[in-house]
PDB file of C-alpha atoms in Angstrom:
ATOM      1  CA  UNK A   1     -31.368  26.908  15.125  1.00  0.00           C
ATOM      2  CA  UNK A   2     -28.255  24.538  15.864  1.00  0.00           C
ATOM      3  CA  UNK A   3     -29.071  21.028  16.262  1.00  0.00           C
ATOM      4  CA  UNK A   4     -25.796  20.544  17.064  1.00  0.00           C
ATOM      5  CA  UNK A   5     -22.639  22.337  17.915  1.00  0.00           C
ATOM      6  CA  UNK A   6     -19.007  21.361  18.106  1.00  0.00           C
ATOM      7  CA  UNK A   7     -16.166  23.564  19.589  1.00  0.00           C
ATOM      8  CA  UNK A   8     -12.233  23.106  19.668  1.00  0.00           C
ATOM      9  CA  UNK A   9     -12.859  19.445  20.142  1.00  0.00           C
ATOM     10  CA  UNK A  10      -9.700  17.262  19.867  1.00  0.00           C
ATOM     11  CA  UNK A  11      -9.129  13.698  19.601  1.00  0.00           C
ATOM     12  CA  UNK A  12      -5.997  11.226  20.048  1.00  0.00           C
ATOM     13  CA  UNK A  13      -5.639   7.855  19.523  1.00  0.00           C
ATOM     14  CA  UNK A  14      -3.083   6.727  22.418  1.00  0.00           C
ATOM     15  CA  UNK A  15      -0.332   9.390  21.566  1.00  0.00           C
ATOM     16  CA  UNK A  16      -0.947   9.850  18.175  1.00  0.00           C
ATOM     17  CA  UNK A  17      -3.205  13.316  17.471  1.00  0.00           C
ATOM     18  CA  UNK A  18      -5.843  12.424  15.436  1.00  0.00           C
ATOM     19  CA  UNK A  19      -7.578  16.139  14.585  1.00  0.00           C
ATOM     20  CA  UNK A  20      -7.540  19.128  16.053  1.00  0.00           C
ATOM     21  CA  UNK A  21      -9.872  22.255  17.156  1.00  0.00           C
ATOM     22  CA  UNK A  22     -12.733  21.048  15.104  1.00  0.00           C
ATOM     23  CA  UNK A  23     -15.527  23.207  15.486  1.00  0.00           C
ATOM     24  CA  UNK A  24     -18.747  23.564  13.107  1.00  0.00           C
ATOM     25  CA  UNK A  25     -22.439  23.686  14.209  1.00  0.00           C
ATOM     26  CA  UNK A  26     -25.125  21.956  11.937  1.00  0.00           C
ATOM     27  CA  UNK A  27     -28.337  24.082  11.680  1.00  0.00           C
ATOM     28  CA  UNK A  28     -32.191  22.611  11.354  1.00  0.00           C
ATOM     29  CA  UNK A  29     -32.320  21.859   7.505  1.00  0.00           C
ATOM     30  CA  UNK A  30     -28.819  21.957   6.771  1.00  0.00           C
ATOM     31  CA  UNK A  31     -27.330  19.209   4.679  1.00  0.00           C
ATOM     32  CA  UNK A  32     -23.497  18.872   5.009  1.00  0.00           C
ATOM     33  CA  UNK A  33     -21.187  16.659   3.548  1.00  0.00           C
ATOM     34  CA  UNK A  34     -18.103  15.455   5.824  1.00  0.00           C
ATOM     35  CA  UNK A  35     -14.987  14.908   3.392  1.00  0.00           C
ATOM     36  CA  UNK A  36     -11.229  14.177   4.030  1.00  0.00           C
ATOM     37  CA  UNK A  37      -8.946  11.581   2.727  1.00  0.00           C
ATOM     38  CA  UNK A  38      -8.869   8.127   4.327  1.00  0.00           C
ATOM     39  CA  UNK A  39      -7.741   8.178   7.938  1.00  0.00           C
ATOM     40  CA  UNK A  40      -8.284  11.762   8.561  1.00  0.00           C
ATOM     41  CA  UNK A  41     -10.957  10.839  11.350  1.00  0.00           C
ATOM     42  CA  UNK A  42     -14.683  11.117   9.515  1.00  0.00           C
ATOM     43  CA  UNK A  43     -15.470   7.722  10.942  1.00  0.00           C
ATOM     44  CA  UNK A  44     -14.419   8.749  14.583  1.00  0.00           C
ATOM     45  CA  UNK A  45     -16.298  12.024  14.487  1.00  0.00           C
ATOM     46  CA  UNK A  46     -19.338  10.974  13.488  1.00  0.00           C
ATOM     47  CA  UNK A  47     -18.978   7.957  16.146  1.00  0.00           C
ATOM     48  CA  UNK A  48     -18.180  11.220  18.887  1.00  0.00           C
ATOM     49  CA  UNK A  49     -21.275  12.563  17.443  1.00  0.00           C
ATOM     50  CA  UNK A  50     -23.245   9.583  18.153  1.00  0.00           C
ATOM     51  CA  UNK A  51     -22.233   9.213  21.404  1.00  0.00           C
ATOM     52  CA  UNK A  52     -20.006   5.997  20.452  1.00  0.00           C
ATOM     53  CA  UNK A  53     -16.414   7.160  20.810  1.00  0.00           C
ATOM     54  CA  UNK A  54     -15.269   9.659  23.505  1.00  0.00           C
ATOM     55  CA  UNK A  55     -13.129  12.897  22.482  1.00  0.00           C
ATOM     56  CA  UNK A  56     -10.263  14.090  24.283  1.00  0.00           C
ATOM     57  CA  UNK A  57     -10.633  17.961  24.681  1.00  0.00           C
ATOM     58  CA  UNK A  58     -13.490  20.700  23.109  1.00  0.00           C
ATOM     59  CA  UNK A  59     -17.264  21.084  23.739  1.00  0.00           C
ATOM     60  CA  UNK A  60     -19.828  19.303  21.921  1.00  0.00           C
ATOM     61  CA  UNK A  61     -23.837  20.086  22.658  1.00  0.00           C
ATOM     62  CA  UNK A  62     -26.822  19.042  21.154  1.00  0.00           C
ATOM     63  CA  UNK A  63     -30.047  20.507  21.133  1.00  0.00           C
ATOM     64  CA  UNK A  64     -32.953  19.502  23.650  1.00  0.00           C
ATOM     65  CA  UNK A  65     -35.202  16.228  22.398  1.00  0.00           C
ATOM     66  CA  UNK A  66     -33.033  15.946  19.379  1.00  0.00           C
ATOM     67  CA  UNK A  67     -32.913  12.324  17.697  1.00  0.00           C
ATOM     68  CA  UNK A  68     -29.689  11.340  16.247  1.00  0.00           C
ATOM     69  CA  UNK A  69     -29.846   8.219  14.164  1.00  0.00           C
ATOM     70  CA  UNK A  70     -26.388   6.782  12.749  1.00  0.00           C
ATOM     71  CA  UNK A  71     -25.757   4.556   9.328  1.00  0.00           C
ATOM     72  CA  UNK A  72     -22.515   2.842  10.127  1.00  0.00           C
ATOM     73  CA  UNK A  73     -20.632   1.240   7.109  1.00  0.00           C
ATOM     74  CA  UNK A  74     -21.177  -1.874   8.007  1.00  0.00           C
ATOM     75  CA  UNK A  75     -24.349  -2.961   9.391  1.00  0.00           C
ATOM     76  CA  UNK A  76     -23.964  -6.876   9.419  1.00  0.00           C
ATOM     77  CA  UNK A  77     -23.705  -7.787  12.702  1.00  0.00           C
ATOM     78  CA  UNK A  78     -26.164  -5.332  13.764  1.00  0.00           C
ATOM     79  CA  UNK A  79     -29.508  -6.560  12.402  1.00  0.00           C
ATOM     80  CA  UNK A  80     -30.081  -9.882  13.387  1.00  0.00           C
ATOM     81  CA  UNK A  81     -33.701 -10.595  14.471  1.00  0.00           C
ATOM     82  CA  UNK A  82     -35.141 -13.387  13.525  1.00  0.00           C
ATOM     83  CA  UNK A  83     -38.191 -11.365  12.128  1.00  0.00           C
ATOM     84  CA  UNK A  84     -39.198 -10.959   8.559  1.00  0.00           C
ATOM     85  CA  UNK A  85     -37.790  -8.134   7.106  1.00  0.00           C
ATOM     86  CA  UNK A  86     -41.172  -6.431   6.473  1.00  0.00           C
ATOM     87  CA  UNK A  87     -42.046  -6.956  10.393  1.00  0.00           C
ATOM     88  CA  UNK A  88     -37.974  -5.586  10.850  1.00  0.00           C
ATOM     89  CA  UNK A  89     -39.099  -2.327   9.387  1.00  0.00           C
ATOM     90  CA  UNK A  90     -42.580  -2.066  10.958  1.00  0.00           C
ATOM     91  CA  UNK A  91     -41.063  -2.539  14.361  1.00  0.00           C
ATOM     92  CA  UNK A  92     -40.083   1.275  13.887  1.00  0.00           C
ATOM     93  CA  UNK A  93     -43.780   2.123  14.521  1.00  0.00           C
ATOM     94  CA  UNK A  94     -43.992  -0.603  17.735  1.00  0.00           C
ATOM     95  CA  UNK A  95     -45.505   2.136  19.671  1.00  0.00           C
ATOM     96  CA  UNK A  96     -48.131   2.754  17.034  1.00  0.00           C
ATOM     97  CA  UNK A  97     -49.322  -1.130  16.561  1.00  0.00           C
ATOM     98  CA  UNK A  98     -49.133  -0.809  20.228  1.00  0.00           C
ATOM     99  CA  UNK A  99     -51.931   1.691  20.216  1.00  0.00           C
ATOM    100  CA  UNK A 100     -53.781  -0.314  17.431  1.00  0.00           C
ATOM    101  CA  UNK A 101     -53.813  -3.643  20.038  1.00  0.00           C
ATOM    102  CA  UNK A 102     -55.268  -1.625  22.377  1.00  0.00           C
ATOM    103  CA  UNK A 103     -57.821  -0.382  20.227  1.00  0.00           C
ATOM    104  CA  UNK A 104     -58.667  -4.040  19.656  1.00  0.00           C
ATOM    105  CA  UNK A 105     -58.557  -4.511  23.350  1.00  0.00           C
ATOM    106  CA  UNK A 106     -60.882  -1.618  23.836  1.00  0.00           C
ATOM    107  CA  UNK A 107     -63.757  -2.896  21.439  1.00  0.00           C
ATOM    108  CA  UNK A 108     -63.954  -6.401  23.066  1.00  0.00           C
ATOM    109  CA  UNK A 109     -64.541  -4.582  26.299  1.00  0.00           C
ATOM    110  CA  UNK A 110     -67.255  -2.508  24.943  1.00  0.00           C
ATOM    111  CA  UNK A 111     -68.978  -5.284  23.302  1.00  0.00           C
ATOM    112  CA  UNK A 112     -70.021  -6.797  26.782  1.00  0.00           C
ATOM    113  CA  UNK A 113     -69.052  -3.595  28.994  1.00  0.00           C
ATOM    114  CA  UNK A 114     -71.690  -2.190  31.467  1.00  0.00           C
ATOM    115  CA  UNK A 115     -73.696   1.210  31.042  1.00  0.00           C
ATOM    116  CA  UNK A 116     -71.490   2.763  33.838  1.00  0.00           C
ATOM    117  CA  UNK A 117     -67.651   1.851  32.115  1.00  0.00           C
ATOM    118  CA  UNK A 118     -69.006   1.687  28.484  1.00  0.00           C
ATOM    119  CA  UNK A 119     -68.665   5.763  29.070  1.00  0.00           C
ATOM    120  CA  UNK A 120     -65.131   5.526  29.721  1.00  0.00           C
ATOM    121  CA  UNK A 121     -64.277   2.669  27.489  1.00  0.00           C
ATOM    122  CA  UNK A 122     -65.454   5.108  25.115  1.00  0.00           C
ATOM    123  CA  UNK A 123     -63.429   7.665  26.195  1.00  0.00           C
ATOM    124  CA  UNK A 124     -60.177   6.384  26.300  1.00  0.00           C
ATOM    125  CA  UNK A 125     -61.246   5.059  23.003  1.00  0.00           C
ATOM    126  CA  UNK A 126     -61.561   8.033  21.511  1.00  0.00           C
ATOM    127  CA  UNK A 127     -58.627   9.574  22.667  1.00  0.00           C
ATOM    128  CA  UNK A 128     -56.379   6.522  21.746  1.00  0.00           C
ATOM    129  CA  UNK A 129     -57.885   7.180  18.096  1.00  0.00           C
ATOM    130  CA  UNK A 130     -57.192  10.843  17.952  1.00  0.00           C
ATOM    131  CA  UNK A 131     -53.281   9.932  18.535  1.00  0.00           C
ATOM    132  CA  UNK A 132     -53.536   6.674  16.378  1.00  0.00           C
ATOM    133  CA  UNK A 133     -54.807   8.916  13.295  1.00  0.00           C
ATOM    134  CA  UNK A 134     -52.035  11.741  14.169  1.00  0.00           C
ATOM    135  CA  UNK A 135     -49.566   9.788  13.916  1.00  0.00           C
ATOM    136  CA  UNK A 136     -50.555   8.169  10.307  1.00  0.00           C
ATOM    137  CA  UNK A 137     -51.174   5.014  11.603  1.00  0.00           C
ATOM    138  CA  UNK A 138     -53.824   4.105   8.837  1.00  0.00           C
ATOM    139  CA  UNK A 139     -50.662   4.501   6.581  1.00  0.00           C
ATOM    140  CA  UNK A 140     -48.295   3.242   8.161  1.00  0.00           C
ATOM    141  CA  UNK A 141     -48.231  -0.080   6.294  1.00  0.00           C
ATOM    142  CA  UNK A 142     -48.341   1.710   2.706  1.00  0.00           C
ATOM    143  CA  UNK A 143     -45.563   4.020   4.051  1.00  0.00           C
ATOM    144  CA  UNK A 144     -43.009   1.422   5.035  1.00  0.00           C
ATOM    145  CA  UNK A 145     -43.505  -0.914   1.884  1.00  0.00           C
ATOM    146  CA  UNK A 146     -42.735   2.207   0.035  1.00  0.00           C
ATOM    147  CA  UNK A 147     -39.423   2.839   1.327  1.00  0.00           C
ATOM    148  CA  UNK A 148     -38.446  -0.865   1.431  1.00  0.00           C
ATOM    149  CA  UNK A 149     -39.612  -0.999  -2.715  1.00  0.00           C
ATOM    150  CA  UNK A 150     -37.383   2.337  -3.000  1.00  0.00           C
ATOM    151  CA  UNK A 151     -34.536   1.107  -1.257  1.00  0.00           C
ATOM    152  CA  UNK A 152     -34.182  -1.659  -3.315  1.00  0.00           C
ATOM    153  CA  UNK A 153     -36.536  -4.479  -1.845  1.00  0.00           C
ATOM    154  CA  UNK A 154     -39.371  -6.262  -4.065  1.00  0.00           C
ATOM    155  CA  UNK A 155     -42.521  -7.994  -2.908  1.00  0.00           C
ATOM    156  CA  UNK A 156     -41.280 -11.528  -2.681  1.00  0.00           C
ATOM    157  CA  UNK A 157     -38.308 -10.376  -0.466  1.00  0.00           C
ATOM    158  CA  UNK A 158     -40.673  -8.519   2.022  1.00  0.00           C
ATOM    159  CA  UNK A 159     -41.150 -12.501   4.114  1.00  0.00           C
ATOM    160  CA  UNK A 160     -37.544 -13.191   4.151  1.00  0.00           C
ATOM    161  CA  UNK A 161     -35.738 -13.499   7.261  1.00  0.00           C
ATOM    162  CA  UNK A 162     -33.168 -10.892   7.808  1.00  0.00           C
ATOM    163  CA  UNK A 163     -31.125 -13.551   9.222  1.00  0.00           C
ATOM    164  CA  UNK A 164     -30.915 -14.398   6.070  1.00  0.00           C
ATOM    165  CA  UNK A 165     -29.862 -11.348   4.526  1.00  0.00           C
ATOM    166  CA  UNK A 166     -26.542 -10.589   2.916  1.00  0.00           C
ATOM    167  CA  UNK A 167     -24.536  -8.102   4.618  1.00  0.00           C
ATOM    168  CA  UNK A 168     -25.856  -5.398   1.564  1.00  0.00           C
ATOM    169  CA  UNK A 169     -29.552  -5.817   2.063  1.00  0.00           C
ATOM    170  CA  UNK A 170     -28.852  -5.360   5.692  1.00  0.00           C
ATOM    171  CA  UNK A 171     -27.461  -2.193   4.778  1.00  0.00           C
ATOM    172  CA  UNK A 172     -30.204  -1.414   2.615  1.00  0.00           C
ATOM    173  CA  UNK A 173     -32.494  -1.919   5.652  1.00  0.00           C
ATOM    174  CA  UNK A 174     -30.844  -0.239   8.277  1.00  0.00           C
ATOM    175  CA  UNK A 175     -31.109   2.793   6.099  1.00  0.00           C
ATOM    176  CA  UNK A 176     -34.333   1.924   5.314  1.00  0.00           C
ATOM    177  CA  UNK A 177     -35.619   1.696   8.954  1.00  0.00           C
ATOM    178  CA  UNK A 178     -33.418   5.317   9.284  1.00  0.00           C
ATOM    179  CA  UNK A 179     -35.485   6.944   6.987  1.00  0.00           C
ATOM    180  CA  UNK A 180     -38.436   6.028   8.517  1.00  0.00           C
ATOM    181  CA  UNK A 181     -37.478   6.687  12.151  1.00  0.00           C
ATOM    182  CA  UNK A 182     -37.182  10.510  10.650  1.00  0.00           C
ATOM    183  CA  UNK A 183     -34.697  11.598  13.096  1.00  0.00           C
ATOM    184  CA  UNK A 184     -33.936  15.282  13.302  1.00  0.00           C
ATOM    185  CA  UNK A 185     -30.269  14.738  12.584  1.00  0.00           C
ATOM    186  CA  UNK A 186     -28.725  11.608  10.212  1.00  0.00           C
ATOM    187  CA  UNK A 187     -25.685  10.855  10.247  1.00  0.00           C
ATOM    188  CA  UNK A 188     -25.043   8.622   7.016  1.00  0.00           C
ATOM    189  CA  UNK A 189     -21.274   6.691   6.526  1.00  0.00           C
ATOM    190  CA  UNK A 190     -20.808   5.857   2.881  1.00  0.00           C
ATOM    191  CA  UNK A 191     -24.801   5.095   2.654  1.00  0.00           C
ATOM    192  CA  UNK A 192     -24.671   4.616  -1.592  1.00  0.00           C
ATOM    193  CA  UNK A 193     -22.361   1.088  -0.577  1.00  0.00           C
ATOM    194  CA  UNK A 194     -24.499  -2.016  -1.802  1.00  0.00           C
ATOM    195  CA  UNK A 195     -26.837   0.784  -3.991  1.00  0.00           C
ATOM    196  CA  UNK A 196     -27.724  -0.192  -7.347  1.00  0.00           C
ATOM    197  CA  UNK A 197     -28.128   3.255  -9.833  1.00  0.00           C
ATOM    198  CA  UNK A 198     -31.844   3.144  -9.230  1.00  0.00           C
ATOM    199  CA  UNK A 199     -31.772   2.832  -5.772  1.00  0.00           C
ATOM    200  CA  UNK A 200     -29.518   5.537  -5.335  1.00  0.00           C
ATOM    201  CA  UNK A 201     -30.781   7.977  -7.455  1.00  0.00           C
ATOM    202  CA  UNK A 202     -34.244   7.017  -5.421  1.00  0.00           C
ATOM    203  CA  UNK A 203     -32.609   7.649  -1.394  1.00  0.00           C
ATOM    204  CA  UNK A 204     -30.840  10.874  -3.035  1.00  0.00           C
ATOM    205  CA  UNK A 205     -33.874  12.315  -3.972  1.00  0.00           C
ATOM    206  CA  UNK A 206     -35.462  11.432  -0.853  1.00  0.00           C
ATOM    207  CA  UNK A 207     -32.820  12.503   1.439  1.00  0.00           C
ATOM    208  CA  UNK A 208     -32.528  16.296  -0.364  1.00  0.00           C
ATOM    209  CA  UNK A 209     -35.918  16.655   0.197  1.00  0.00           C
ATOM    210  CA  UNK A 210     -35.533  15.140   3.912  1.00  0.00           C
ATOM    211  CA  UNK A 211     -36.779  17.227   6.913  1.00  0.00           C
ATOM    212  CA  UNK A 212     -34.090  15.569   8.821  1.00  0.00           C
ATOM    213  CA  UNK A 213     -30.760  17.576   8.849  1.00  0.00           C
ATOM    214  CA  UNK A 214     -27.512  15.793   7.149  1.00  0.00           C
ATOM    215  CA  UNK A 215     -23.980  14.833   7.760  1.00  0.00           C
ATOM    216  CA  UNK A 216     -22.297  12.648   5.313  1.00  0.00           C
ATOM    217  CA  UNK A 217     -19.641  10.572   4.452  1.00  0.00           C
ATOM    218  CA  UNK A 218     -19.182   9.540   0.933  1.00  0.00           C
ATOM    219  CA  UNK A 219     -16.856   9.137  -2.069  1.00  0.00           C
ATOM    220  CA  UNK A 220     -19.244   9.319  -4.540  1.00  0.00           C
ATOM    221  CA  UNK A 221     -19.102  13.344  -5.020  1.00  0.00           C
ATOM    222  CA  UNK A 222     -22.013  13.532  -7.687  1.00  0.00           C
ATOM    223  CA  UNK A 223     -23.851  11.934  -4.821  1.00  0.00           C
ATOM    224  CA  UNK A 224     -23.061  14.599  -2.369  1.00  0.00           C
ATOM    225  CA  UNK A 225     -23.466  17.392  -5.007  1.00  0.00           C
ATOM    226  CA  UNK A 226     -26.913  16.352  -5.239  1.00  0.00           C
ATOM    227  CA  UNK A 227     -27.992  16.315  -2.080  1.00  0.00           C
ATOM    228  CA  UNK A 228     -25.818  18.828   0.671  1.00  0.00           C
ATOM    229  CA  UNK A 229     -25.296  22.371   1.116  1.00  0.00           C
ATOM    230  CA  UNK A 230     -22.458  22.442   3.181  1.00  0.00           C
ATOM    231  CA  UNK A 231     -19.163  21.225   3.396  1.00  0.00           C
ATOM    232  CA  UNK A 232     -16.673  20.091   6.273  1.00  0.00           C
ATOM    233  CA  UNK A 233     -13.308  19.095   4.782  1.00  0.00           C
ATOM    234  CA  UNK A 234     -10.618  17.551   7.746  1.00  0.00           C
ATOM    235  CA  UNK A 235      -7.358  18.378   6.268  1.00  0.00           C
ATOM    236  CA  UNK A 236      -3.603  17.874   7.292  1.00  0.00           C
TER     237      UNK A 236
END
């Protein structure tokens, strides 16, 4: 099934043609590497994919209820709460320690609540727990320290601010906090910048065996060899 489709699309910048009639589709599980020498457009088309940049002529659709998340190069001025970068990556699962306050909530009012609500207290209880444990919310915690440790991160950086963060570890995070949003589509721009050997050999192996289908930009080749299928090559 296509994710997403592009047909004949064109783009200019001012007078200037950028590319022409680019059409591909990228299918559910598909992993495809975007290639082309510098200035042929990759940038600008995944930005068009994204949303971010208009096109001039062509048809682009995406599937119904499908999540595109984007790795830009450079993610410095993007990330600049001043949370810890632990609570930074967390805040991917806000809905889910949304449901856990609640749960909290729910107990106090139990502990004092009449026979005639303490039925529905229950309830709601129950039912806030059935979508609590669906989700993996007893996990959660485990789940994001282990990306953070594979992207790069040790335990005594986990309380910094990312404020404070150089403009690689806010890379690091953003693709972090990508991998655990688990979009249906990624679109990654040269994600192995700021990526030590170990690290990348780590998000390679995770992203190959990603559910999330792939388009990405990269000039390291033994990078892309590992991990996509396809290949899209802008030329001339």
């Amino acid at each position: 099934m296509a994710l997403l489709a592009v047909a004949g699309l064109n783009k200019y910048w001012g007078a200037d043609l950028l590319f022409e009639n680019i059409t591909f589709s990228l299918n559910k599980g598909e992993k495809m590497a975007l290639v082309g020498r510098n200035g042929s457009g990759k940038t600008t088309l995944l930005k068009i994919l994204r949303g971010q940049e208009d096109y001039d002529t062509g048809e682009l659709s995406i599937a119904t209820n499908t999540r595109i998340g984007y790795l830009r190069q450079d993610h410095t001025p993007m990330l600049t709460s001043k949370r810890t970068l632990l609570e930074e990556a967390k805040s991917v699962f806000s809905y889910i320690e949304a449901w856990e306050q609640t749960l909290r909530d729910l107990e106090k009012q139990m502990s004092s609540a009449q026979e005639e609500n303490l039925k529905t207290l229950m309830d709601k209880y129950a039912q806030i727990t059935a979508q609590y444990e669906a989700a993996g919310g007893y996990s959660i915690l485990a789940k994001v320290r282990g990306v953070l440790f594979g992207m790069g991160f040790c335990e005594a950086e986990l309380d910094k601010s990312v404020q404070s963060l150089s403009g690689g570890e806010k890379m690091r995070l953003a693709m972090a906090k990508l991998i655990l949003e688990e979009p249906e589509v990624m679109l990654l721009d040269e994600p192995t910048n700021h990526l030590d050997l170990p690290t990348t050999e780590w998000l390679e192996n995770h992203l190959a065996t990603s559910n999330s289908s792939l388009i990405i930009v990269s000039h390291d080749r033994y990078f892309l060899d590992k991990v996509t299928n396809l290949t899209l090559e802008l030329e001339n």
